[in-house]
Every structure is written in structure tokens, then in C-alpha cells.
CSV table of C-alpha atoms in Angstrom, one decimal:
chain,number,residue,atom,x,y,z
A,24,UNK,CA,-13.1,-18.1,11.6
A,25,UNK,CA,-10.3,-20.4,10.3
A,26,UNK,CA,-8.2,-19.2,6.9
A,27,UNK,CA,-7.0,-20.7,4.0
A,28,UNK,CA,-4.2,-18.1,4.9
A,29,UNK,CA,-3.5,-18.8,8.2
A,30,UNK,CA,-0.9,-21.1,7.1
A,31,UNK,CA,-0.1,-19.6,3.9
A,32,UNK,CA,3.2,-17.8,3.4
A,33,UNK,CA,3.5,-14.3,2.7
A,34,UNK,CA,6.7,-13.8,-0.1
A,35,UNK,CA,7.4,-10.1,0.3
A,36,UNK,CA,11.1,-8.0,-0.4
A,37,UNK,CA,12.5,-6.5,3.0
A,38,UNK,CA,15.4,-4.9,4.5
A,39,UNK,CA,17.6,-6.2,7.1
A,40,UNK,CA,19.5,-3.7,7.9
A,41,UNK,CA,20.0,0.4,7.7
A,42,UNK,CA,21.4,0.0,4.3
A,43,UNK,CA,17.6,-0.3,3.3
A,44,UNK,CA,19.0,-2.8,0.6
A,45,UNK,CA,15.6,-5.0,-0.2
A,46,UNK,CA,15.7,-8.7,-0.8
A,47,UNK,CA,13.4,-11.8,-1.0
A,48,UNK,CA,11.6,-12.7,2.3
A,49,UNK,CA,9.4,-14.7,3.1
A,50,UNK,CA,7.0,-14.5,6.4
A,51,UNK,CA,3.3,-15.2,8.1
A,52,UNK,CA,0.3,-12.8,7.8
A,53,UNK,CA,-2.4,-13.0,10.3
A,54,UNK,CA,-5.4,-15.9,9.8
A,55,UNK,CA,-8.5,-13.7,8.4
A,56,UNK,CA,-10.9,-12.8,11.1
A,57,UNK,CA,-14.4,-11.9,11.3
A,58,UNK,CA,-14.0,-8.5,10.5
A,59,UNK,CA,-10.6,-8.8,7.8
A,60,UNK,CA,-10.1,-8.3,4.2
A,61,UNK,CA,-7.6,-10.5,2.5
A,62,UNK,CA,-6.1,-9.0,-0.5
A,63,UNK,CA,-3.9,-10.4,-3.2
A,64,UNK,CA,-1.8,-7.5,-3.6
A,65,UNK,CA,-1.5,-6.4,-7.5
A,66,UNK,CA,0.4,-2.8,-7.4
A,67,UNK,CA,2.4,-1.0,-4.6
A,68,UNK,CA,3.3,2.8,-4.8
A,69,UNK,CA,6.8,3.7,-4.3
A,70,UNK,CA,6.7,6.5,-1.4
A,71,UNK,CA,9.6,8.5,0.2
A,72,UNK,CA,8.4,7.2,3.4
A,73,UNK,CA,9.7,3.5,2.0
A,74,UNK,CA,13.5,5.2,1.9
A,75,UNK,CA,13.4,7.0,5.1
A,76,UNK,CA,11.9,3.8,7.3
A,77,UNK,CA,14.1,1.2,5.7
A,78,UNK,CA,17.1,3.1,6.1
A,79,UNK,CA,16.3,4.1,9.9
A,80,UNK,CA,16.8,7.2,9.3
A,81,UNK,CA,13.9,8.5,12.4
A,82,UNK,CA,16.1,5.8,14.1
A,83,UNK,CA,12.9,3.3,14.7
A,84,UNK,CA,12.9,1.1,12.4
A,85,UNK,CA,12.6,-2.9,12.9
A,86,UNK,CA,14.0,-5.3,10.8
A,87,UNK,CA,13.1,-7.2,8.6
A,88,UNK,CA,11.3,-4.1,7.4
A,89,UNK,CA,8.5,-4.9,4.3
A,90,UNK,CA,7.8,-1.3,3.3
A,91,UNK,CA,4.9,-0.2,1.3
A,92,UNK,CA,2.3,1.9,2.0
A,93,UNK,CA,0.3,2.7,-1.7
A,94,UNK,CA,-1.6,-1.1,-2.0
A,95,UNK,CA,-4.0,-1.7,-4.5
A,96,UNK,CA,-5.5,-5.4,-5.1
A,97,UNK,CA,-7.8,-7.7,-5.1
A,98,UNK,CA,-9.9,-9.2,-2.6
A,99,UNK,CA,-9.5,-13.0,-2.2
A,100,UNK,CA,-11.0,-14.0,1.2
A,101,UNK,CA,-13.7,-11.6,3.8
A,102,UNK,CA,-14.5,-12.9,7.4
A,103,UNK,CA,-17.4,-13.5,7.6
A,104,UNK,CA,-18.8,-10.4,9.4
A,105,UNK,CA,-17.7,-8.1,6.5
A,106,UNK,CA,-20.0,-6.1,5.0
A,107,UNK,CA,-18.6,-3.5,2.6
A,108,UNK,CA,-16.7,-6.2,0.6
A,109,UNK,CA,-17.0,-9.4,-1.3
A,110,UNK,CA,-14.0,-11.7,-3.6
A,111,UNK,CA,-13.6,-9.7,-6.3
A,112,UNK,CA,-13.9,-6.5,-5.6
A,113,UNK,CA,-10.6,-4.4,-6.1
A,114,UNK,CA,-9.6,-2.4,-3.1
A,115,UNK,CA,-6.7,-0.1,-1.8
A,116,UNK,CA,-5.0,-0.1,1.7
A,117,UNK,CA,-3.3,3.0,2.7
A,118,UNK,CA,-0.8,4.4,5.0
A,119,UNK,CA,-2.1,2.9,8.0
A,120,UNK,CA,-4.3,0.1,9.0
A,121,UNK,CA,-5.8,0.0,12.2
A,122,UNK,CA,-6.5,2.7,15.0
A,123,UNK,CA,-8.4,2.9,18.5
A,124,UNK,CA,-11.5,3.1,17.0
A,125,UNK,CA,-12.7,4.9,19.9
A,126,UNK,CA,-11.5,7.9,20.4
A,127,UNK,CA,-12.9,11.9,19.1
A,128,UNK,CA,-10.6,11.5,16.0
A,129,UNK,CA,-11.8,7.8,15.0
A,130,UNK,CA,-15.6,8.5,15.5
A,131,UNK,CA,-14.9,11.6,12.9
A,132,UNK,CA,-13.4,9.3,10.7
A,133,UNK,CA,-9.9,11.0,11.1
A,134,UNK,CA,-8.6,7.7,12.0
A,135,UNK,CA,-4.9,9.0,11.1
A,136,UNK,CA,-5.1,11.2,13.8
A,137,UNK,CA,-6.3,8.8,16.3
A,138,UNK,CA,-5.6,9.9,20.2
A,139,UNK,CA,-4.1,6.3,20.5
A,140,UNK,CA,-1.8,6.5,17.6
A,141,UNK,CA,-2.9,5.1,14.2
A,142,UNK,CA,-0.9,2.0,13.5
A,143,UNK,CA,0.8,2.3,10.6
A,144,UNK,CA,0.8,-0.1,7.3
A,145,UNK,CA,4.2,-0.6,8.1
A,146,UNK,CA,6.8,-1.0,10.8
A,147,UNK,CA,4.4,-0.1,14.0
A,148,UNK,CA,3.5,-2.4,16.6
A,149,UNK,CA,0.0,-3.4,16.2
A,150,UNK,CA,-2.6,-4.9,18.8
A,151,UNK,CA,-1.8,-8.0,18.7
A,152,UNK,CA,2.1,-7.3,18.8
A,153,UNK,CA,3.0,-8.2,15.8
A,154,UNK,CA,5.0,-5.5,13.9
A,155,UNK,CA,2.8,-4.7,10.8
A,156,UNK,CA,4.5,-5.4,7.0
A,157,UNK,CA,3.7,-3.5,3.7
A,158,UNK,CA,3.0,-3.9,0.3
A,159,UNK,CA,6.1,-5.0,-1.4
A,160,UNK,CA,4.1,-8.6,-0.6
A,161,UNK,CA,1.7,-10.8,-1.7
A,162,UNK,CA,-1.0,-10.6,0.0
A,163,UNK,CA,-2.4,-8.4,3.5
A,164,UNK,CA,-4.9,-8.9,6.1
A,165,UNK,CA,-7.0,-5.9,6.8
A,166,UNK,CA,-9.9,-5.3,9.1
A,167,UNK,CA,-12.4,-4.2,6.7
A,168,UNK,CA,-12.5,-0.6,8.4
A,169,UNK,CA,-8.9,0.5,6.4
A,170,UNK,CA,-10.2,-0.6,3.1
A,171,UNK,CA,-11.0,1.6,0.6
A,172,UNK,CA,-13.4,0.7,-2.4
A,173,UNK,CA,-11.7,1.0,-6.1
A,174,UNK,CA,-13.8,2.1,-8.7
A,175,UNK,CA,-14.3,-0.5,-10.9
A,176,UNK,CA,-13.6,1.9,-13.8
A,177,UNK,CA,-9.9,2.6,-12.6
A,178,UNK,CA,-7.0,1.2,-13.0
A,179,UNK,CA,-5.2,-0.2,-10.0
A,180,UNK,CA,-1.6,0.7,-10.6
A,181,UNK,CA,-3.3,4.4,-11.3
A,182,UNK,CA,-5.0,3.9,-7.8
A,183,UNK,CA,-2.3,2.9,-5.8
A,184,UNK,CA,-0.7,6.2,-5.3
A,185,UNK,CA,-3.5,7.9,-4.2
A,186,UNK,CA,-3.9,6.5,-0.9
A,187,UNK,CA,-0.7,8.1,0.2
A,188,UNK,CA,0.3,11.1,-2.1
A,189,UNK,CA,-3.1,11.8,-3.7
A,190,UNK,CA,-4.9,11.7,0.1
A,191,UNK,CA,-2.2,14.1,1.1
A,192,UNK,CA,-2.6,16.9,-1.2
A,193,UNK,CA,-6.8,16.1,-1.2
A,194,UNK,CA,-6.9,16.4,2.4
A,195,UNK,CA,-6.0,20.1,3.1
A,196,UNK,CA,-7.4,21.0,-0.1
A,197,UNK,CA,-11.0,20.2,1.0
A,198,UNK,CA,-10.1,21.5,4.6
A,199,UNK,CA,-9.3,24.8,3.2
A,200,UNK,CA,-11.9,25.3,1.3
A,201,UNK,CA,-10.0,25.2,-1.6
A,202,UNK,CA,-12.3,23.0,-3.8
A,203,UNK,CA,-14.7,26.3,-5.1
A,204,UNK,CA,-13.8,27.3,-8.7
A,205,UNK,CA,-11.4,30.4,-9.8
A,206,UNK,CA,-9.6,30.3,-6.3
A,207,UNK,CA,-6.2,30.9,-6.6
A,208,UNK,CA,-3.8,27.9,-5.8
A,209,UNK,CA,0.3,27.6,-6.0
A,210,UNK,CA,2.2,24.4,-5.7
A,211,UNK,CA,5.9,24.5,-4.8
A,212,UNK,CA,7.5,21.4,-6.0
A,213,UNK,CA,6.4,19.1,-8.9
A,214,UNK,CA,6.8,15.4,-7.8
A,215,UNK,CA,4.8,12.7,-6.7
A,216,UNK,CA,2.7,15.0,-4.4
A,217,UNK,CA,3.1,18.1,-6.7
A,218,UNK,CA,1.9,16.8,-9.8
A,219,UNK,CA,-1.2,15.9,-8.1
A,220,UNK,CA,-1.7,18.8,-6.2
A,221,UNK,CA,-1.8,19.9,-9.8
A,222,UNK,CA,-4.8,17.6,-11.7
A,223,UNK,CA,-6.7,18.1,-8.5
A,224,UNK,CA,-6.5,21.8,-8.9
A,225,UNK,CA,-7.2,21.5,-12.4
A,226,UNK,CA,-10.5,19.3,-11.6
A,227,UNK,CA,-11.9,21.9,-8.8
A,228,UNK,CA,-11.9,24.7,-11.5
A,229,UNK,CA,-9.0,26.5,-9.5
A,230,UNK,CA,-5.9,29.0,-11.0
A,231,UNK,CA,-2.6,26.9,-10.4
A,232,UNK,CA,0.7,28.2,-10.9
A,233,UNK,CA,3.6,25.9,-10.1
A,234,UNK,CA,7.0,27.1,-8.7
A,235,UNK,CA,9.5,25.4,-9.4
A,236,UNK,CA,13.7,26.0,-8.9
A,237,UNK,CA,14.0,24.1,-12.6
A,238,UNK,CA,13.2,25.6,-16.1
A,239,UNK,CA,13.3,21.9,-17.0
A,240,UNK,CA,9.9,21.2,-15.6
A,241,UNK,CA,8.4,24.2,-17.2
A,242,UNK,CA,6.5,22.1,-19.9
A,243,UNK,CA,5.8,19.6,-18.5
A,244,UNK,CA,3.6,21.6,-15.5
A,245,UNK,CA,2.0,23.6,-18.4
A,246,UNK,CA,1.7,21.3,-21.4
A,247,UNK,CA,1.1,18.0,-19.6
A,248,UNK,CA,-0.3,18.5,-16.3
A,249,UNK,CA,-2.6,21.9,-17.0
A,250,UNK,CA,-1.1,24.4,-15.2
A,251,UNK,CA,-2.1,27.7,-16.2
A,252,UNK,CA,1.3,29.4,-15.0
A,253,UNK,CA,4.7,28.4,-14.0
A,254,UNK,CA,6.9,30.5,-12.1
A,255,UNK,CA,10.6,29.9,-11.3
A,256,UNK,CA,10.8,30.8,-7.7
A,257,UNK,CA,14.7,32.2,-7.3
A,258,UNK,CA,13.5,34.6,-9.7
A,259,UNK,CA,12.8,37.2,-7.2
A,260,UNK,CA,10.4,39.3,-10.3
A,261,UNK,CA,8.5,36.7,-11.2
A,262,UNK,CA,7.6,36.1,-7.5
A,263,UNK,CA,7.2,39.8,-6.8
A,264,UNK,CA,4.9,40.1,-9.6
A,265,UNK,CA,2.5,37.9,-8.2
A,266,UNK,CA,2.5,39.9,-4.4
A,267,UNK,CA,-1.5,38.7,-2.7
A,268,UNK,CA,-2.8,37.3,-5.0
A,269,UNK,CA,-2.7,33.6,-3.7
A,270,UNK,CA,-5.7,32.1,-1.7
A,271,UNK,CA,-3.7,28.6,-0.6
A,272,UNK,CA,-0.5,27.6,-1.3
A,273,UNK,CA,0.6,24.1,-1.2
A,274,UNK,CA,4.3,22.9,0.1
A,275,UNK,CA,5.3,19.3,-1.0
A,276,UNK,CA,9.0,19.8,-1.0
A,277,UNK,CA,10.8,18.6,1.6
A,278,UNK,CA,13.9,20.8,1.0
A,279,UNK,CA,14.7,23.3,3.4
A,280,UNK,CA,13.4,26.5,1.4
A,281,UNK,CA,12.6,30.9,2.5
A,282,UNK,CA,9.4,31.1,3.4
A,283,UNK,CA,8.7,34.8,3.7
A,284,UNK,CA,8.9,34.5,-0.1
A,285,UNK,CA,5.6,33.0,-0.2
A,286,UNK,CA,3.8,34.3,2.4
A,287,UNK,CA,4.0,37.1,0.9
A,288,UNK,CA,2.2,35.9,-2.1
A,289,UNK,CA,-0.8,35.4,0.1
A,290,UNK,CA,-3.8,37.2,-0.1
A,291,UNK,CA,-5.5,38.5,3.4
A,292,UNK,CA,-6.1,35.2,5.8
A,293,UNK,CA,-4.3,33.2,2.5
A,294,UNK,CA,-2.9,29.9,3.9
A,295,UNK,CA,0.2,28.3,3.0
A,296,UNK,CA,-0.1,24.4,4.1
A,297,UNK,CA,3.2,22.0,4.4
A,298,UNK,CA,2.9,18.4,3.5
A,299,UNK,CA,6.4,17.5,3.1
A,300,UNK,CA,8.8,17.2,5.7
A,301,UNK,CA,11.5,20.5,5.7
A,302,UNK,CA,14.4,20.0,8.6
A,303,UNK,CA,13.3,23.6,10.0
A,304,UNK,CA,11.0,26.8,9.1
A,305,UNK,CA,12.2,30.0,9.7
A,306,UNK,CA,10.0,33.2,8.4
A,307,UNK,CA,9.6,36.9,9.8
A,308,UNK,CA,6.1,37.1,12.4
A,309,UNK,CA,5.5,40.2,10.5
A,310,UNK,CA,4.7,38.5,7.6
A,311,UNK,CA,2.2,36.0,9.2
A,312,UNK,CA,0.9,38.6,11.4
A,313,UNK,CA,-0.1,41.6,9.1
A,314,UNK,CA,-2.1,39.5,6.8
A,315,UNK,CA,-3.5,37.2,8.8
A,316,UNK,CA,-1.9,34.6,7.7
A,317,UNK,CA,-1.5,31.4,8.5
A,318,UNK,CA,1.4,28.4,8.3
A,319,UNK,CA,-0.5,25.2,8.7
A,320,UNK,CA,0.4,21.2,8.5
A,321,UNK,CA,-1.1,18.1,7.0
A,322,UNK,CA,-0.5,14.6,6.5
A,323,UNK,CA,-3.2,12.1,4.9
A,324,UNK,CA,-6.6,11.6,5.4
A,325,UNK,CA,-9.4,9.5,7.3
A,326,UNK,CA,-11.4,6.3,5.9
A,327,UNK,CA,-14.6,8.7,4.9
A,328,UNK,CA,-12.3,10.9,2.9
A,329,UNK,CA,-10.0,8.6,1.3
A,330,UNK,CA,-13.0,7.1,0.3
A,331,UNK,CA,-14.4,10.3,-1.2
A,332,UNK,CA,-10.9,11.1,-2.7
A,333,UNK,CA,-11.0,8.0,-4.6
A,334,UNK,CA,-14.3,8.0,-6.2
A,335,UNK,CA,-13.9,12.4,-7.2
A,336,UNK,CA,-10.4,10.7,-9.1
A,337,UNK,CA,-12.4,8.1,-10.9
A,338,UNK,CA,-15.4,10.8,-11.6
A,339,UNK,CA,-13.1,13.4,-13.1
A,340,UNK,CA,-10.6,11.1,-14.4
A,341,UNK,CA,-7.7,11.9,-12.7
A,342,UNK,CA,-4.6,9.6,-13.2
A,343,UNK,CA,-1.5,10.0,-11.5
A,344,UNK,CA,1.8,10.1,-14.3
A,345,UNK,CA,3.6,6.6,-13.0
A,346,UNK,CA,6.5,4.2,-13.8
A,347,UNK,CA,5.6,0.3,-13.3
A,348,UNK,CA,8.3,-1.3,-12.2
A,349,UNK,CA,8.8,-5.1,-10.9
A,350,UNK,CA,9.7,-6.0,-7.6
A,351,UNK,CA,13.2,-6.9,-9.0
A,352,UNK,CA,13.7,-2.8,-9.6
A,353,UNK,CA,12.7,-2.3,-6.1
A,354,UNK,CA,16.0,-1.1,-5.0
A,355,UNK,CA,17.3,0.9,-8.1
A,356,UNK,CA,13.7,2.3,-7.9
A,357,UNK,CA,14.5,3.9,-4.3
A,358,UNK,CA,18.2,5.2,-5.3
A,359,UNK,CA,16.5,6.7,-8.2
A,360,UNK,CA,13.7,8.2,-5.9
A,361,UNK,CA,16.2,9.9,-4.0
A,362,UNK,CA,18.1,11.5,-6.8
A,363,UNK,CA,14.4,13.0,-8.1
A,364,UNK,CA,14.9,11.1,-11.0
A,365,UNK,CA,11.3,9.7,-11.7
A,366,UNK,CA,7.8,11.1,-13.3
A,367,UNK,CA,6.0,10.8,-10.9
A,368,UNK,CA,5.8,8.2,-9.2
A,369,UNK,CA,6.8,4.6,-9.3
A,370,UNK,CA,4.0,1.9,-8.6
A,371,UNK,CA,5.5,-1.6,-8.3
A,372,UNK,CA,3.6,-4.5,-10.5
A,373,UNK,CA,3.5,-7.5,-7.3
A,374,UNK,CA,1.0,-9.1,-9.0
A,375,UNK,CA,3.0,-9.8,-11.8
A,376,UNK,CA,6.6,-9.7,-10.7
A,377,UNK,CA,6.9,-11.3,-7.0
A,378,UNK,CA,6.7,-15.1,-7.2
């Protein structure tokens, strides 16, 4: 079908270069096709991954780089063999946006782990090769398969980033079983992933204690988010005092950190998941071996449980804590990511700021 987009420009912020230093850019989105979703894009989470891609640090990174990878909008246009969306409805586009559709992974709907490669919202090459651009833009073509349904009782800047950090705290949760009240569940780290890792513990009926390096964060974990423990984790009697009695334990730091620590915090066949990104892991077998233990990874989640992940948030009310920013702040938002100086997470207002 032919678009009112096809000639449209797209007005987006990018970087050039691996200073990741964003400014104004302007460039062409695909025509809709018969199977696309074209969104005006209203909020954009800030992740981590928008520092590490547009400052090359994996040293793959193709410039102009428009990163963004938390979209929530509205839908303006739908090709006309679309069937789970119509103008108007509010939806969310995650961390990637198209996969082989073919494959064990993508008939499972574990797209993200697609044989082929999932193409990512950002900075991959996609079928057509063209190299795909995030949401710090106006508007985004998706085929209707990578769009996710928005309640229409939640905010979209609260949505936006839960199709990257809250889908990558949800996902091993539910894997793990660990969704069946008065389980046991520690979070090290209290960011954008941690805090969340938090409210969804809260909302499965689960124990949560946080562990955390700073005192600071102490009421904030307890008073704010509902933690029913917090536990400074250099304190070497605090941690003791807790020896087996975790079921899961969640890692969203990406610091380099001990982990014998906290395996032995594990109950029998306890599990002790990492979803951020440490430069190594070093722990004694012993430790893994004797309680049946296990050291597992994660990263987000497929279409059906996005999808599910969204509407539990909307059903239990669970908002993630965010800073709106405009587009403008875009690069003082990033520095500030960096230094950990943000609760929780920023969501950029597009809607509202890029003209």
C-alpha cells in the first residue's frame, strides 16, 4: 500500500560520532506496508544501552545513530492487513523489531532469541538493509508483530520503560517460578531494573530484601518501593545472617561484584539470575556445586510475554518511579545516567518536545 509517510520526514536527535553527543537529525522511515504499524511516538525511555551504542563502546556502532529502545505512542496509520491495531490505539515498541519469524525461538514467541538474530530497534541491519533508528524520533514503522498493546488505563510515559527494563526483570521472574507468593526474592542493585524488580516482587506476594553498597537508598527501598528488608551487602553480618534462605536472587548491577557472597545466600537449587552486564564472574565451584545451585542469564522477553508483562503492570498498578525530560535534556540525561544520578529512570516527552 502507499503512505502518507513514505515521503514524510522523520525529525529524530542522533550521534555522529563516538562521543555519543546527540543533535537534531532529520531522516526517512520506511512507507507503511501491509503488515506495519505507524506510531507517533509520545515517550522514549532512557536505557544504558542508549550510552553504550552511541558511544561505540562494543565497537559496532553506525552513525548517525538514533538511539531508543523504551517507545510508547500512538498509532496514526496500519497497513491494511493489520489486525491487532487500529488509529488510536496507544502502543509500545521494544528493544527489537523484527526477527526470522521462522525459526524454534520465534514460533515460541521468544522472538529475542531468534536463531537468525533478532534485529534490534536500533543500530542493526534489518531486511531490507536499512540500519534500523530508535525512539529519540517522531514517528516508527513497525510490522504489527513487535507491537505491544497499552492498556488504555496506563500512562504512556509510565509504559515506556517497561518494554526494556520492566520485560527484563519480568522475564526470568516468571521463568523461575518466582511468581508464587511468600518465596523469598533478593535484588542487588536499586536502579532502573532494581526498583522494578522490586514492585514486581511486591505484586507476586514475594519476601524482597534489597542489597545495596549505599545506606542512602535504605528508605527509599523500604518506605517508597515496599521492600520488606534492606541489607547493606559489604557488611559481611548482615549477609551472613541471611545464609539459605533465598529462593532467587536477582543481579541488575553491572559492576564487577564477589559472587560467592550470594550464592551462599541460596537455599538448595536457589538461583541467582544476571541481567546486567558485569566485565567478568568469578566464584568458587564449591559453592555452585554443593547446593545445587545455579548461575543463570537473561535479557528481555518475547511478544506473548511482553504482552503479558504489560497488562499484570496495568492490573496491579505498577508504575515505574521516572524523570520526563525533553529531547533538549537528551544529552545531560545520559552524563547523568552514567554517574547513577537519576530515580529511576528517565522517559523522554517526544511528543511534546521534538519539533
Amino acid at each position: 500500500m502507499t503512505s502518507a509517510s513514505a515521503n514524510e520526514n522523520c525529525v529524530g536527535w542522533a550521534a555522529r560520532d563516538p562521543s555519543g553527543v546527540l543533535s537534531p537529525y532529520e531522516f526517512s522511515r520506511r512507507a507503511v506496508g501491509n503488515d506495519d504499524v505507524l506510531l507517533d511516538i509520545e515517550f522514549c525511555g532512557i536505557c544504558f544501552a542508549d550510552v553504550i551504542w552511541s558511544r561505540n563502546k562494543l565497537g559496532t556502532s553506525k552513525y548517525p545513530l538514533v538511539p531508543g529502545h523504551e517507545i510508547a505512542g500512538t498509532v496514526r496509520e496500519v497497513g491494511t492487513n493489520v489486525k491487532h491495531f487500529k488509529v488510536g490505539d496507544h502502543v509500545g515498541v521494544g528493544t527489537y523489531v523484527n526477527s526470522c519469524r521462522e525459526c524454534e525461538y520465534c514460533s515460541d514467541g521468544l522472538e529475542v532469541h531468534c536463531s537468525k538474530g533478532a534485529i534490534n530497534t536500533f543500530d542493526s541491519i534489518d531486511v531490507d538493509g536499512t540500519v534500523t533508528k530508535g525512539g529519540y524520533s517522531s514517528y516508527i514503522v513497525v510490522n504489527e508483530r513487535y507491537c505491544f498493546r497499552i492498556p488504555e488505563n496506563y500512562p504512556l510515559a509510565s509504559a515506556a520503560p517497561l518494554l526494556c527494563a520492566g520485560i527484563t526483570v519480568y522475564t526470568p521472574m516468571i521463568r523461575h517460578n518466582m511468581n508464587q507468593p511468600g518465596k523469598s526474592l533478593g535484588v542487588v542493585g536499586l536502579g532502573g531494573l532494581g526498583h522494578l524488580a522490586v514492585k514486581f516482587g511486591k505484586a507476586f506476594g514475594l519476601n524482597v530484601t534489597v542489597f545495596s553498597t549505599s545506606i542512602s537508598k535504605k528508605e527509599e527501598a523500604l518506605k517508597v518501593l515496599g521492600a520488606d528488608k534492606f541489607v547493606i551487602s559489604s557488611d559481611e553480618q548482615q549477609m551472613m545472617a541471611l545464609s539459605k534462605s533465598f529462593d532467587f536472587i536477582i543481579n541488575t548491577a553491572s559492576g564487577d561484584i564477589p559472587f560467592d557472597p550470594y550464592l551462599s545466600l541460596l537455599k538448595t537449587a536457589g538461583v541467582l539470575v544476571l541481567v546486567g552486564f558485569p566485565s567478568e564472574v568469578k566464584f568458587i565451584p564449591g559453592n555452585l556445586i554443593l547446593g545445587m545451585k545455579s548461575i543463570v542469564g537473561s535479557v528481555t522477553g518475547g511478544t506473548k510475554q511482553t504482552q503479558e508483562m504489560l497488562d499484570f503492570c496495568a492490573a496491579h498498578k505498577i508504575y515505574p518511579e521516572i524523570e520526563i525530560v525533553p529531547i533538549q535534556y537528551a544529552n545531560e540525561a545520559l552524563e547523568r545516567l552514567i554517574k547513577k544520578d537519576v530515580k529511576y529512570r528517565f522517559v523522554i516527552d517526544v511528543g511534546n518536545s521534538l519539533k
